[in-house]
């Protein structure tokens, strides 16, 4: 009910951010009720408390990484984080918990969205499309992020693998019709190396079954 939600909000606002899990849950509740700016402040306070008190209930950096991903989400929603700053914030989440698949997936998704925005802005101009692919490394960043998530867990399989394959196929389609510049040839080799690493070096082979229909439609 509205009264229950109001009471919960009052409790969240009264609590000190000593527990990172409670802070994360509280910030989500604030955001769900439309208080995104307040949720962002709560996350910032929790990150500060986490840094000064060295509290990590999981013992593997996931508490900090979870808060950093929430900071990315709320910061982007509030307009405080965008572009390179948003990407750097996602990288800090990965640095906090290198073994956590969700942080890698979120980083890959951030690269993916930035690349998609640049490709959309490029329209049909081949030179602009090539620049979007080559300039900031978002294609490789997305492949690396999704690949790292898939190597660590099957949790993101149904989202990460289709996006990984869509990025690969879209680039291959452009590469086939574009002039073979040195930058494109190097990017082509980098993409091939990243995919080879994923196929040979850690992702369970049965994961690829989910991608067979997409390959058949390509």
Tab-separated table of C-alpha atoms in Angstrom:
chain	number	residue	atom	x	y	z
A	1	UNK	CA	0.000	0.000	0.000
A	2	UNK	CA	0.982	3.665	-0.263
A	3	UNK	CA	1.291	3.915	3.514
A	4	UNK	CA	3.603	0.891	3.670
A	5	UNK	CA	5.756	2.349	0.909
A	6	UNK	CA	5.903	5.710	2.707
A	7	UNK	CA	6.948	3.994	5.942
A	8	UNK	CA	9.621	2.047	4.102
A	9	UNK	CA	10.958	5.239	2.546
A	10	UNK	CA	11.098	6.898	5.948
A	11	UNK	CA	13.029	3.914	7.332
A	12	UNK	CA	15.496	3.955	4.437
A	13	UNK	CA	16.136	7.665	4.946
A	14	UNK	CA	16.694	7.178	8.673
A	15	UNK	CA	19.129	4.285	8.396
A	16	UNK	CA	22.864	4.946	8.350
A	17	UNK	CA	24.576	3.401	5.270
A	18	UNK	CA	26.689	1.035	7.370
A	19	UNK	CA	25.493	-2.120	5.613
A	20	UNK	CA	26.117	-2.093	1.842
A	21	UNK	CA	23.351	-4.606	1.131
A	22	UNK	CA	20.799	-2.576	3.078
A	23	UNK	CA	22.020	0.577	1.346
A	24	UNK	CA	21.621	-1.033	-2.083
A	25	UNK	CA	18.118	-2.243	-1.309
A	26	UNK	CA	17.183	1.125	0.125
A	27	UNK	CA	18.502	2.981	-2.909
A	28	UNK	CA	16.515	0.705	-5.235
A	29	UNK	CA	13.369	1.405	-3.223
A	30	UNK	CA	13.964	5.146	-3.430
A	31	UNK	CA	14.461	4.942	-7.200
A	32	UNK	CA	11.353	2.818	-7.682
A	33	UNK	CA	9.351	5.487	-5.876
A	34	UNK	CA	10.691	8.155	-8.230
A	35	UNK	CA	13.394	9.568	-5.936
A	36	UNK	CA	16.318	8.883	-8.295
A	37	UNK	CA	18.408	11.816	-7.108
A	38	UNK	CA	18.000	10.735	-3.506
A	39	UNK	CA	18.849	7.148	-4.451
A	40	UNK	CA	22.063	8.364	-6.088
A	41	UNK	CA	23.020	10.288	-2.957
A	42	UNK	CA	22.323	7.199	-0.829
A	43	UNK	CA	24.605	5.095	-3.030
A	44	UNK	CA	27.358	7.716	-2.887
A	45	UNK	CA	27.145	7.781	0.913
A	46	UNK	CA	27.220	3.975	1.064
A	47	UNK	CA	30.305	3.848	-1.172
A	48	UNK	CA	32.025	6.356	1.082
A	49	UNK	CA	31.117	4.326	4.153
A	50	UNK	CA	32.307	1.151	2.476
A	51	UNK	CA	35.648	2.751	1.688
A	52	UNK	CA	36.228	4.125	5.176
A	53	UNK	CA	34.952	1.149	7.170
A	54	UNK	CA	36.225	-1.658	4.928
A	55	UNK	CA	32.925	-3.532	5.253
A	56	UNK	CA	32.520	-6.327	2.717
A	57	UNK	CA	29.983	-8.951	3.726
A	58	UNK	CA	30.756	-11.117	0.704
A	59	UNK	CA	34.518	-10.774	1.020
A	60	UNK	CA	35.035	-10.633	-2.756
A	61	UNK	CA	34.297	-7.034	-3.689
A	62	UNK	CA	30.739	-7.729	-4.837
A	63	UNK	CA	29.229	-5.347	-2.285
A	64	UNK	CA	31.238	-2.446	-3.680
A	65	UNK	CA	30.639	-3.519	-7.282
A	66	UNK	CA	26.888	-3.752	-6.691
A	67	UNK	CA	26.825	-0.219	-5.318
A	68	UNK	CA	28.933	1.017	-8.234
A	69	UNK	CA	26.530	-0.509	-10.749
A	70	UNK	CA	23.644	1.199	-8.969
A	71	UNK	CA	25.593	4.447	-9.174
A	72	UNK	CA	25.920	3.890	-12.923
A	73	UNK	CA	22.193	3.233	-13.293
A	74	UNK	CA	20.984	6.128	-11.173
A	75	UNK	CA	23.678	8.491	-12.420
A	76	UNK	CA	22.729	7.814	-16.039
A	77	UNK	CA	19.037	8.203	-15.242
A	78	UNK	CA	19.648	11.517	-13.468
A	79	UNK	CA	21.893	12.777	-16.272
A	80	UNK	CA	24.980	12.919	-14.036
A	81	UNK	CA	26.857	10.155	-15.870
A	82	UNK	CA	27.188	9.689	-19.619
A	83	UNK	CA	29.694	8.665	-22.278
A	84	UNK	CA	33.272	8.191	-21.090
A	85	UNK	CA	32.400	8.931	-17.445
A	86	UNK	CA	29.692	6.260	-17.434
A	87	UNK	CA	32.072	3.780	-19.050
A	88	UNK	CA	34.775	4.548	-16.468
A	89	UNK	CA	32.253	4.021	-13.668
A	90	UNK	CA	31.388	0.576	-15.067
A	91	UNK	CA	35.087	-0.295	-15.271
A	92	UNK	CA	35.481	0.558	-11.588
A	93	UNK	CA	32.718	-1.941	-10.799
A	94	UNK	CA	34.666	-4.642	-12.663
A	95	UNK	CA	37.868	-3.658	-10.844
A	96	UNK	CA	36.056	-4.016	-7.524
A	97	UNK	CA	34.849	-7.579	-8.269
A	98	UNK	CA	36.735	-9.155	-11.215
A	99	UNK	CA	35.099	-12.513	-10.593
A	100	UNK	CA	31.513	-11.252	-10.641
A	101	UNK	CA	29.803	-11.969	-13.966
A	102	UNK	CA	27.207	-9.209	-13.587
A	103	UNK	CA	29.863	-6.475	-13.504
A	104	UNK	CA	31.389	-7.773	-16.747
A	105	UNK	CA	27.974	-8.049	-18.385
A	106	UNK	CA	27.108	-4.484	-17.391
A	107	UNK	CA	30.414	-3.219	-18.806
A	108	UNK	CA	29.789	-5.059	-22.071
A	109	UNK	CA	26.278	-3.630	-22.221
A	110	UNK	CA	27.603	-0.112	-21.653
A	111	UNK	CA	30.071	-0.488	-24.555
A	112	UNK	CA	27.235	-1.980	-26.641
A	113	UNK	CA	24.916	0.973	-26.030
A	114	UNK	CA	27.604	3.564	-26.723
A	115	UNK	CA	28.506	1.817	-29.987
A	116	UNK	CA	24.842	1.538	-31.005
A	117	UNK	CA	24.351	5.266	-30.414
A	118	UNK	CA	27.386	6.086	-32.540
A	119	UNK	CA	26.297	3.768	-35.352
A	120	UNK	CA	22.822	5.272	-35.313
A	121	UNK	CA	24.316	8.758	-35.555
A	122	UNK	CA	26.534	7.604	-38.449
A	123	UNK	CA	23.526	6.613	-40.544
A	124	UNK	CA	24.576	5.112	-43.883
A	125	UNK	CA	27.844	7.021	-44.300
A	126	UNK	CA	30.562	4.349	-44.546
A	127	UNK	CA	33.351	6.577	-43.280
A	128	UNK	CA	31.319	7.537	-40.213
A	129	UNK	CA	30.418	3.903	-39.560
A	130	UNK	CA	34.079	2.886	-39.761
A	131	UNK	CA	34.987	5.707	-37.389
A	132	UNK	CA	32.316	4.529	-34.942
A	133	UNK	CA	33.743	1.014	-34.998
A	134	UNK	CA	37.409	1.957	-34.801
A	135	UNK	CA	37.582	5.177	-32.781
A	136	UNK	CA	36.854	4.192	-29.183
A	137	UNK	CA	37.030	0.410	-29.143
A	138	UNK	CA	33.422	-0.157	-28.123
A	139	UNK	CA	33.014	-3.249	-30.314
A	140	UNK	CA	35.943	-5.053	-28.702
A	141	UNK	CA	34.883	-3.736	-25.298
A	142	UNK	CA	31.396	-5.164	-25.727
A	143	UNK	CA	32.718	-8.525	-26.919
A	144	UNK	CA	35.166	-8.677	-24.013
A	145	UNK	CA	32.525	-7.750	-21.447
A	146	UNK	CA	29.914	-10.195	-22.694
A	147	UNK	CA	32.554	-12.894	-23.154
A	148	UNK	CA	33.909	-12.430	-19.624
A	149	UNK	CA	30.376	-12.670	-18.225
A	150	UNK	CA	29.711	-15.886	-20.165
A	151	UNK	CA	32.976	-17.462	-19.048
A	152	UNK	CA	32.080	-16.843	-15.414
A	153	UNK	CA	28.404	-17.773	-15.356
A	154	UNK	CA	25.452	-18.925	-17.438
A	155	UNK	CA	23.249	-16.372	-15.707
A	156	UNK	CA	23.477	-13.904	-18.595
A	157	UNK	CA	23.475	-16.473	-21.397
A	158	UNK	CA	20.104	-15.552	-22.921
A	159	UNK	CA	21.019	-11.866	-23.106
A	160	UNK	CA	24.788	-11.785	-23.552
A	161	UNK	CA	25.174	-14.426	-26.263
A	162	UNK	CA	22.508	-13.029	-28.651
A	163	UNK	CA	23.970	-9.523	-28.299
A	164	UNK	CA	27.510	-10.798	-28.789
A	165	UNK	CA	26.509	-12.598	-31.969
A	166	UNK	CA	24.454	-9.663	-33.251
A	167	UNK	CA	27.442	-7.347	-32.819
A	168	UNK	CA	29.721	-9.820	-34.548
A	169	UNK	CA	27.365	-10.377	-37.501
A	170	UNK	CA	26.626	-6.682	-37.941
A	171	UNK	CA	30.326	-5.848	-38.048
A	172	UNK	CA	31.033	-8.758	-40.419
A	173	UNK	CA	28.309	-7.485	-42.747
A	174	UNK	CA	29.819	-3.985	-42.762
A	175	UNK	CA	33.357	-5.346	-43.114
A	176	UNK	CA	32.332	-7.380	-46.161
A	177	UNK	CA	31.000	-4.338	-47.992
A	178	UNK	CA	33.591	-1.764	-46.900
A	179	UNK	CA	37.021	-0.952	-48.278
A	180	UNK	CA	39.744	-2.862	-46.454
A	181	UNK	CA	41.532	-0.044	-44.635
A	182	UNK	CA	44.348	-0.827	-42.234
A	183	UNK	CA	42.254	0.086	-39.214
A	184	UNK	CA	39.415	-2.195	-40.288
A	185	UNK	CA	41.766	-5.090	-40.988
A	186	UNK	CA	43.266	-4.731	-37.512
A	187	UNK	CA	39.829	-4.562	-35.911
A	188	UNK	CA	38.807	-7.640	-37.889
A	189	UNK	CA	41.803	-9.522	-36.474
A	190	UNK	CA	41.013	-8.305	-32.958
A	191	UNK	CA	37.393	-9.448	-33.252
A	192	UNK	CA	38.491	-12.858	-34.541
A	193	UNK	CA	40.991	-13.208	-31.692
A	194	UNK	CA	38.377	-12.289	-29.092
A	195	UNK	CA	35.841	-14.758	-30.459
A	196	UNK	CA	38.483	-17.491	-30.697
A	197	UNK	CA	39.411	-16.858	-27.074
A	198	UNK	CA	35.772	-17.211	-26.102
A	199	UNK	CA	35.203	-20.398	-28.094
A	200	UNK	CA	38.443	-22.126	-27.141
A	201	UNK	CA	39.274	-20.609	-23.813
A	202	UNK	CA	36.522	-21.072	-21.322
A	203	UNK	CA	32.897	-20.745	-22.387
A	204	UNK	CA	31.091	-24.111	-22.179
A	205	UNK	CA	30.419	-25.452	-25.653
A	206	UNK	CA	26.726	-26.094	-24.996
A	207	UNK	CA	26.197	-22.336	-24.568
A	208	UNK	CA	26.573	-21.964	-28.329
A	209	UNK	CA	23.434	-23.996	-28.999
A	210	UNK	CA	21.405	-20.919	-28.152
A	211	UNK	CA	23.109	-19.074	-30.986
A	212	UNK	CA	22.488	-21.608	-33.738
A	213	UNK	CA	19.050	-20.171	-34.717
A	214	UNK	CA	20.572	-16.722	-35.032
A	215	UNK	CA	23.374	-18.004	-37.243
A	216	UNK	CA	20.837	-19.840	-39.399
A	217	UNK	CA	18.900	-16.596	-39.929
A	218	UNK	CA	21.981	-14.580	-40.833
